[in-house]
Coordinates of C-alpha atoms and ligand atoms in Angstrom, one line a residue:
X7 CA -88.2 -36.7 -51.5
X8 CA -85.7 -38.7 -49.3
X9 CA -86.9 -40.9 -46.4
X10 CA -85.3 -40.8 -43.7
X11 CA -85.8 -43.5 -40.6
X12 CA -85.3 -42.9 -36.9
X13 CA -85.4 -47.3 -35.8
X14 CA -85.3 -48.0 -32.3
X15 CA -83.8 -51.6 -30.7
X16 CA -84.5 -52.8 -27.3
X17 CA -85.7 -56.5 -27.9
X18 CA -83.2 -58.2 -25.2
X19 CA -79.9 -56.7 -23.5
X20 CA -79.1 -53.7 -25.8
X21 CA -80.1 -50.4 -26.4
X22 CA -79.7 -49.4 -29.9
X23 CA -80.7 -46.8 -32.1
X24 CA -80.0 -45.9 -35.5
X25 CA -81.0 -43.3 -38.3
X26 CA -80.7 -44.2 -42.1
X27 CA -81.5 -41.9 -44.8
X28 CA -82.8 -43.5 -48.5
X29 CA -80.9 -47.1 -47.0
X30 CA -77.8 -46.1 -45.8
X31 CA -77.2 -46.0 -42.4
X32 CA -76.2 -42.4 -40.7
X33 CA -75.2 -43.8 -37.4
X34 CA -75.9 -46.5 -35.6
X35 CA -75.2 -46.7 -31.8
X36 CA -75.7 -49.5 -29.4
X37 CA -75.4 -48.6 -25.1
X38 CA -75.0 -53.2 -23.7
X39 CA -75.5 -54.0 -20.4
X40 CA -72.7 -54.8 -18.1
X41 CA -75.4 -55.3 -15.3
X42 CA -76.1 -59.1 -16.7
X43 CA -72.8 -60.9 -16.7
X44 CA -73.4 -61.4 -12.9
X45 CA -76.0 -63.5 -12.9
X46 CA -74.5 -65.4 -15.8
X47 CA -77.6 -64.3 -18.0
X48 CA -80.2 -61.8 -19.3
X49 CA -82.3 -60.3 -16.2
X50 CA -85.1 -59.5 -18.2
X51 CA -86.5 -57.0 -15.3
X52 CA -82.8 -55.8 -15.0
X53 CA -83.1 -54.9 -18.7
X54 CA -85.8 -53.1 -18.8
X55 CA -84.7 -50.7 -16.4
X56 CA -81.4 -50.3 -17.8
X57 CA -83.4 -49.6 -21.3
X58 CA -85.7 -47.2 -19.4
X59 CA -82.4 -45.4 -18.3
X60 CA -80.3 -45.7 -22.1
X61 CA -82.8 -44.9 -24.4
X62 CA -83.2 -41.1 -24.5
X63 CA -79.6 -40.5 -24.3
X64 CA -78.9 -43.2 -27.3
X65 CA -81.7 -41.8 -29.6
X66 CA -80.1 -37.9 -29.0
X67 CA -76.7 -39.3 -29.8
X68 CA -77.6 -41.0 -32.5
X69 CA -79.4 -37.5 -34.0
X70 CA -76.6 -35.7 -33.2
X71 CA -74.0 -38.4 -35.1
X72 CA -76.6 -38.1 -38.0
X73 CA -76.1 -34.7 -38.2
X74 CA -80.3 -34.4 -38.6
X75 CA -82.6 -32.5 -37.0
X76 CA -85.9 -34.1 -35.9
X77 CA -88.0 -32.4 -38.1
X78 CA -86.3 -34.0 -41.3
X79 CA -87.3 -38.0 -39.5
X80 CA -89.8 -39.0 -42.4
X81 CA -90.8 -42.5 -39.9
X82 CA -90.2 -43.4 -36.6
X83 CA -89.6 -47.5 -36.3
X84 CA -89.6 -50.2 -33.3
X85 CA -88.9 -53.6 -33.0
X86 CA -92.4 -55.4 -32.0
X87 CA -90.8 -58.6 -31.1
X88 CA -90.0 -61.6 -30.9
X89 CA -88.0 -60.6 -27.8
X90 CA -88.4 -59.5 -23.9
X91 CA -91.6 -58.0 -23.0
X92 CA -90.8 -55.5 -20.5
X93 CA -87.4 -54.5 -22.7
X94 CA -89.5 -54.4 -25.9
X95 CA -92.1 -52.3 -24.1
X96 CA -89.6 -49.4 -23.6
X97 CA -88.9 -49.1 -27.3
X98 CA -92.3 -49.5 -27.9
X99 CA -93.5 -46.8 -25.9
X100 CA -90.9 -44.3 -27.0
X101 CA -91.4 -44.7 -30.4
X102 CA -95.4 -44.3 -30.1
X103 CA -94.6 -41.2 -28.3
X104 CA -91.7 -39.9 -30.5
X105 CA -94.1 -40.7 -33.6
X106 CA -97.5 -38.8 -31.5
X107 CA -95.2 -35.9 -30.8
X108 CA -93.6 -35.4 -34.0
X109 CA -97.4 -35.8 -36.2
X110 CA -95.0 -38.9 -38.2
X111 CA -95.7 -42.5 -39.1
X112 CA -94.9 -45.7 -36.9
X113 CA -93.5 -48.5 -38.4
X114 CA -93.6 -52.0 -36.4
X115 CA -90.2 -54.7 -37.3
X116 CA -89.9 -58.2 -36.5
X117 CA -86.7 -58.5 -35.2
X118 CA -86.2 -62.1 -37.2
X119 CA -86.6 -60.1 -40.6
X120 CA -84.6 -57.2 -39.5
X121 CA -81.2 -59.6 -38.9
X122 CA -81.9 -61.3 -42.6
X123 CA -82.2 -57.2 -43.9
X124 CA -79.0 -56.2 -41.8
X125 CA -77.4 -57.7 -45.2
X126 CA -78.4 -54.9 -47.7
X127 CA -76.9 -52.3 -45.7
X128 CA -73.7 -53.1 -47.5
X129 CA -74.4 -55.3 -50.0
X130 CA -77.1 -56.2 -52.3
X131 CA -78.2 -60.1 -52.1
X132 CA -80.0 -61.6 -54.8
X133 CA -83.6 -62.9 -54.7
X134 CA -84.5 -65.4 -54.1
X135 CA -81.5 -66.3 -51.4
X136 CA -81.6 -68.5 -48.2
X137 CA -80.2 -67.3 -44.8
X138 CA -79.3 -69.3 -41.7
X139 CA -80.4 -66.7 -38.8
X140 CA -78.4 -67.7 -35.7
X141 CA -78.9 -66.1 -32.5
X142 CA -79.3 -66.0 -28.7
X143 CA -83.0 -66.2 -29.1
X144 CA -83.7 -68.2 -32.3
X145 CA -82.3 -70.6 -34.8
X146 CA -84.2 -70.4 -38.2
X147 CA -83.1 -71.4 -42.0
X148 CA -84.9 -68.8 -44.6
X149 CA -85.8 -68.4 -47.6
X150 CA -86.0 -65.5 -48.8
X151 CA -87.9 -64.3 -51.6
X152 CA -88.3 -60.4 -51.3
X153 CA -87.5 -57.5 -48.9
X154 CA -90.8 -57.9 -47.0
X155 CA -91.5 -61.9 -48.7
X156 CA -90.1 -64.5 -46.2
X157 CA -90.5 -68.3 -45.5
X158 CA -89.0 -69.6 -42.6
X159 CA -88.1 -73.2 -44.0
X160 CA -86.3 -75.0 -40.7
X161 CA -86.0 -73.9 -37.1
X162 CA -84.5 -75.1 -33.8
X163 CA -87.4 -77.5 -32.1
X164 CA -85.8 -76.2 -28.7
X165 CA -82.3 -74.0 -27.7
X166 CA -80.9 -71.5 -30.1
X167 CA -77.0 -72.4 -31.4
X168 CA -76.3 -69.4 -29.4
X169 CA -78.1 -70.8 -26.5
X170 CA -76.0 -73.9 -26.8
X171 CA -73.0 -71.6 -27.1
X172 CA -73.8 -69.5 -23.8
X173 CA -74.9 -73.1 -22.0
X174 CA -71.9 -75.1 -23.2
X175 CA -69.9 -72.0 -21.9
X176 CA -71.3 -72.1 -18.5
X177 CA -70.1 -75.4 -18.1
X178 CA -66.9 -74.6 -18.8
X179 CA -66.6 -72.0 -16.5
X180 CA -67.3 -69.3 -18.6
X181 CA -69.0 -66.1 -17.9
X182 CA -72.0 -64.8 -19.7
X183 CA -72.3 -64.6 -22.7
X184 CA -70.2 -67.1 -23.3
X185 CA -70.1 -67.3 -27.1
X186 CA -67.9 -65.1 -28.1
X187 CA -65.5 -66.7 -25.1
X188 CA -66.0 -70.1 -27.2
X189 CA -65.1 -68.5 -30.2
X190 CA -61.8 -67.1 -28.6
X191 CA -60.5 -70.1 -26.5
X192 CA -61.4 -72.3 -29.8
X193 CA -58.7 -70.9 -31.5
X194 CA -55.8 -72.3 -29.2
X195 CA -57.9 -75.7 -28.9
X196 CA -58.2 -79.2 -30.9
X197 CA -61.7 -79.5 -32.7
X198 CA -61.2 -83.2 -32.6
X199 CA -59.9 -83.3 -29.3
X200 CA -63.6 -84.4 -28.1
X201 CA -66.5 -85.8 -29.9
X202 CA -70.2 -85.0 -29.3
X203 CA -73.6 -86.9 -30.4
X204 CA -75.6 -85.2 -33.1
X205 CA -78.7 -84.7 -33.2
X206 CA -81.2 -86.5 -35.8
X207 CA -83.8 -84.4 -36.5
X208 CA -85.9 -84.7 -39.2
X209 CA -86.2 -82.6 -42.7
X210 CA -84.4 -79.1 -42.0
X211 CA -85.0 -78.4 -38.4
X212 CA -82.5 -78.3 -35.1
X213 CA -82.3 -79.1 -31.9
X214 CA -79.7 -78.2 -29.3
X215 CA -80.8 -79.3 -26.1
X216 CA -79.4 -83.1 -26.2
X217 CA -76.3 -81.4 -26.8
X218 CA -76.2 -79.6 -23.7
X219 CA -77.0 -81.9 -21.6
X220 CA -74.7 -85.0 -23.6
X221 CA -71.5 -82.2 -22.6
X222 CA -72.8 -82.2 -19.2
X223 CA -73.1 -85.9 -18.2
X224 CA -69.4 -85.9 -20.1
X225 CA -68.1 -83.3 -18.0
X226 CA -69.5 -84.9 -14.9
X227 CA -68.0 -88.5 -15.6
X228 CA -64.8 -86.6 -16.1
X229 CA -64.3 -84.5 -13.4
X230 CA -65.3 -87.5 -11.2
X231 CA -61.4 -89.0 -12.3
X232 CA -60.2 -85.4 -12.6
X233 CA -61.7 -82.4 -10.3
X234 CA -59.3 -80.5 -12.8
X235 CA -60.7 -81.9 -16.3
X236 CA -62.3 -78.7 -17.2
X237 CA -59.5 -76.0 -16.5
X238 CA -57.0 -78.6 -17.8
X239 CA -59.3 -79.5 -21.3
X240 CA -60.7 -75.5 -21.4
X241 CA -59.5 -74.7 -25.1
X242 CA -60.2 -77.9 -26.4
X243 CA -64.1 -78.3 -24.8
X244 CA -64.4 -75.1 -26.7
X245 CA -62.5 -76.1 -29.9
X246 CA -64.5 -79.2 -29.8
X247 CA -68.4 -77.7 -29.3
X248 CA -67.8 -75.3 -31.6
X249 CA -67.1 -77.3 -34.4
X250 CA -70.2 -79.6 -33.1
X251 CA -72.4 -76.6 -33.3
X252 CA -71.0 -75.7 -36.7
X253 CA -71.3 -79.1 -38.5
X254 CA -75.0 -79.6 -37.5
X255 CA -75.9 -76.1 -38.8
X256 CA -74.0 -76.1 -41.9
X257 CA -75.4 -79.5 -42.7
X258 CA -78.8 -78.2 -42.2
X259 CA -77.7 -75.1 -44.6
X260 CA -76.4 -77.8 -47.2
X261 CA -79.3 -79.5 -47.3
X262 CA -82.0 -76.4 -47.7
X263 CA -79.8 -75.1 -50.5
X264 CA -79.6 -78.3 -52.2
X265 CA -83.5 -79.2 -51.9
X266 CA -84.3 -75.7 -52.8
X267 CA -82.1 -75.2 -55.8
X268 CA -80.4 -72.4 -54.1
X269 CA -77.3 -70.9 -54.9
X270 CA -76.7 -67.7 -52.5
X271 CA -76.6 -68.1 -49.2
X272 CA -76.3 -65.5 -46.1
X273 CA -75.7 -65.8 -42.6
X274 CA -77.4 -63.4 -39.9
X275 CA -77.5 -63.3 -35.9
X276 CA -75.6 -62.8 -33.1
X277 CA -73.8 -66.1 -33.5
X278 CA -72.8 -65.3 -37.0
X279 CA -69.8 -62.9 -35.1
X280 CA -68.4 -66.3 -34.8
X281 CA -64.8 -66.5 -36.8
X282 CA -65.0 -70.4 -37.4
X283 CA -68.7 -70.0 -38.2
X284 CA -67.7 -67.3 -41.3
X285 CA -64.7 -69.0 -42.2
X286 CA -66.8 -72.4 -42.8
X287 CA -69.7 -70.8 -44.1
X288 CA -67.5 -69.7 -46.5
X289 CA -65.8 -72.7 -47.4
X290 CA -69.1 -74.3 -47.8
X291 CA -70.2 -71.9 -50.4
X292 CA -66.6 -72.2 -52.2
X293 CA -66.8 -75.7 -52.4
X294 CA -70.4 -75.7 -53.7
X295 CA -69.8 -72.6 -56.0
X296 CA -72.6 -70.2 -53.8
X297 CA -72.6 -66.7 -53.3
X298 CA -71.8 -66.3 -49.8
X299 CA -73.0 -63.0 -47.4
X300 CA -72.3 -62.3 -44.2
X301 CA -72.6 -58.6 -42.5
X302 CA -70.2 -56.2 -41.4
X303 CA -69.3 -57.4 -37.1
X304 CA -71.8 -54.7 -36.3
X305 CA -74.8 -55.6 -38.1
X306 CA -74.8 -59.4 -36.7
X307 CA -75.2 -58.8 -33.3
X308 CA -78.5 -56.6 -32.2
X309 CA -78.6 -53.0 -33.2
X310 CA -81.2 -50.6 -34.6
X311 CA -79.2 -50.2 -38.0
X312 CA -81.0 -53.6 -39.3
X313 CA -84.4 -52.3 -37.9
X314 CA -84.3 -49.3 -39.7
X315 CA -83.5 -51.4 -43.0
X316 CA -86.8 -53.5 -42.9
X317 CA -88.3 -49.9 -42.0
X318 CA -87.1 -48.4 -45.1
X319 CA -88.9 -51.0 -47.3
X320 CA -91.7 -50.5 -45.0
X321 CA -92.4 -47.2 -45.9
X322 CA -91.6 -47.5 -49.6
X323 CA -94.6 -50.0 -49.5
X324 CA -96.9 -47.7 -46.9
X325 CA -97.1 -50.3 -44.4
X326 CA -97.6 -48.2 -41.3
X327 CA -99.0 -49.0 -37.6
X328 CA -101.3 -47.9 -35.5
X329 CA -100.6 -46.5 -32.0
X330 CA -102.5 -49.4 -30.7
X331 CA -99.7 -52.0 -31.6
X332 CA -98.4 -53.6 -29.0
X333 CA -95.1 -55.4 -28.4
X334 CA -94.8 -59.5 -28.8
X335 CA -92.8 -61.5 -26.9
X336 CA -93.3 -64.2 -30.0
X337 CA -93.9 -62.9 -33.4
X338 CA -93.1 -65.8 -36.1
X339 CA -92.0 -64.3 -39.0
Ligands
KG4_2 O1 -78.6 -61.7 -32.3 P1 -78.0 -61.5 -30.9 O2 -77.1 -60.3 -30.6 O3 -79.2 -61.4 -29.8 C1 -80.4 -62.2 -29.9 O4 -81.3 -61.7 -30.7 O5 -80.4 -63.3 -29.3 O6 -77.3 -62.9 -30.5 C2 -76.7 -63.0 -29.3 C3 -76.0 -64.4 -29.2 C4 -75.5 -64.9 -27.9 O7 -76.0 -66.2 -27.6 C5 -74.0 -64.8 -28.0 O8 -73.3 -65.7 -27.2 C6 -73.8 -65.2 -29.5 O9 -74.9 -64.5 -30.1 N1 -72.5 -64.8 -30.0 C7 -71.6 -65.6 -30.4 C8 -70.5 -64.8 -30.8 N2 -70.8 -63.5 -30.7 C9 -72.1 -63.5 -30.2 N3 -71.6 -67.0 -30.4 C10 -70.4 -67.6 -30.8 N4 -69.3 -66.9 -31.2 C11 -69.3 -65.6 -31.2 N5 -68.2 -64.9 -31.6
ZN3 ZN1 -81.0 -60.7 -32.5

């Protein structure tokens, strides 16, 4: 009998929802939210409503792309957190309600594990592997010894890399989210152009919050001899933070695999979209002679195709939840 998954995303700014039949992914649609970039961030109260408006419309597309009815969804799944209550609540809700309606199991995701499983939608990572997760919300480096089997081996102590991507971008003048505004004004800039402290963090954790601040009491010593400094030094500040971002994660990633004995290595989140992020990642794995994975554009940034991937696993191994589950705001993996 085949199982097919009906996975619903709403853990921050995006509306997604997917259906996947035996693991592979029948459609997979995502409604953003324009409403955001004014306020030069996530408006988690803003969000939630815009969920509360997106999400029946984006499940019935998503149906109709499948070309399923809704008596054929085997499972109905939701992301449980770690994320924004009020925006996970939406998803939360509808699922229960989809799952009461249609007499069919609920299946709770940690949104964490889902980015790590957004890599077997194409491809078909090795066990035991270790992936960097990078994203707006969290920094984490994993190991990963099964579908379901995790060990979350180093994290960021404070901001997220794409956190310190968004910041960094703020104080450039860049409107939110300013990561993949980095990404793109890095190309026409100098890497070298300007150098920025590390941090020294012990064993195989991050932090990014020195960072932020180190670029702002720069910037402000700067534009004090030159109001213009940013506008004029724009593609280079980028160029420059990027590759700062980039070296202290990647030597953090070096270091796990190394320790660890690890020879295949993935990259997850929204902030592996990056282009210089990829094309070092997979440098680093050419010069070590590691595997390297990295999703399909879609899959690293939030949607409902990875949530319906740890769901799939899920239901193979009967792990099911009860109606009483409620969303979390934290959920470690
Ligand atoms: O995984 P994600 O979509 O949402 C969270 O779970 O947080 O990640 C969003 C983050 C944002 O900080 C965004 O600026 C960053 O990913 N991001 C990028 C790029 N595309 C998205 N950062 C750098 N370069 C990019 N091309
Ligand atoms: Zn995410």
């Amino acid at each position: 009998m085949s199982i097919t998954i009906l996975a619903i995303e709403s853990s921050c700014d995006d509306t997604s929802a997917a259906v996947c039949k035996d693991a592979k992914i029948l459609a997979n649609l995502i409604a953003g939210q324009k409403v955001h970039e004014l306020w030069g961030g996530v408006v988690p109260e803003l969000a939630s409503r815009a969920h509360q408006l997106n999400i029946v419309p984006v499940v019935d597309a998503a149906i109709k792309q499948a070309g399923i009815t809704k008596e054929e969804i085997s499972a109905v799944a939701f992301t449980r957190g770690p994320g924004l209550i009020g925006s996970l609540l939406v998803g939360v809700s509808f699922a229960k309600a989809f799952a009461l309606a249609l007499n069919i199991p609920l299946i709770e995701v940690n949104h964490m594990q889902a980015h790590i499983l957004a890599h077997f939608i194409d491809s078909q990572p090795e066990f035991p592997f270790i992936c960097l997760t990078v994203s707006g919300g969290h920094t984490q480096i994993v190991l990963v010894k099964d579908y379901l089997d995790t060990e979350v081996i180093g994290e960021t102590l404070d901001d997220a890399a794409g956190e310190a991507f968004d910041k960094c971008a703020k104080l450039f003048g860049l409107p939110y989210p300013g990561g993949p505004l980095i990404d793109k004004h890095a190309k026409t800039g100098d890497a070298q152009a300007f150098h920025f402290p590390e941090p020294q963090i012990p064993e195989l954790n991050f932090s990014f919050s020195g960072l932020k601040t180190s670029v702002l009491y720069f910037l402000q010593k700067e534009q004090r001899k030159n109001p213009q400094f940013v506008a004029e030094n724009r593609d280079n500040l980028c160029a420059s933070i990027q590759r700062t971002i980039i070296d202290i994660l990647l030597k953090k990633l070096e270091k796990a695999c190394k320790e660890r004995g690890i020879t295949q290595i993935a990259l997850a989140g929204g902030v592996s979209a990056n282009s210089e992020l990829r094309r070092r990642f997979n440098e680093l794995g050419e010069k070590n002679g590691w595997k390297t994975y990295i999703p399909k554009f879609e899959y690293c940034t939030d949607n409902a195709a990875m949530i319906a991937m740890v769901a799939h696993y899920k239901y193979l191994k009967g792990e099911f939840t009860s109606q009483d589950c409620e969303p979390l705001a934290r959920y470690h993996l």
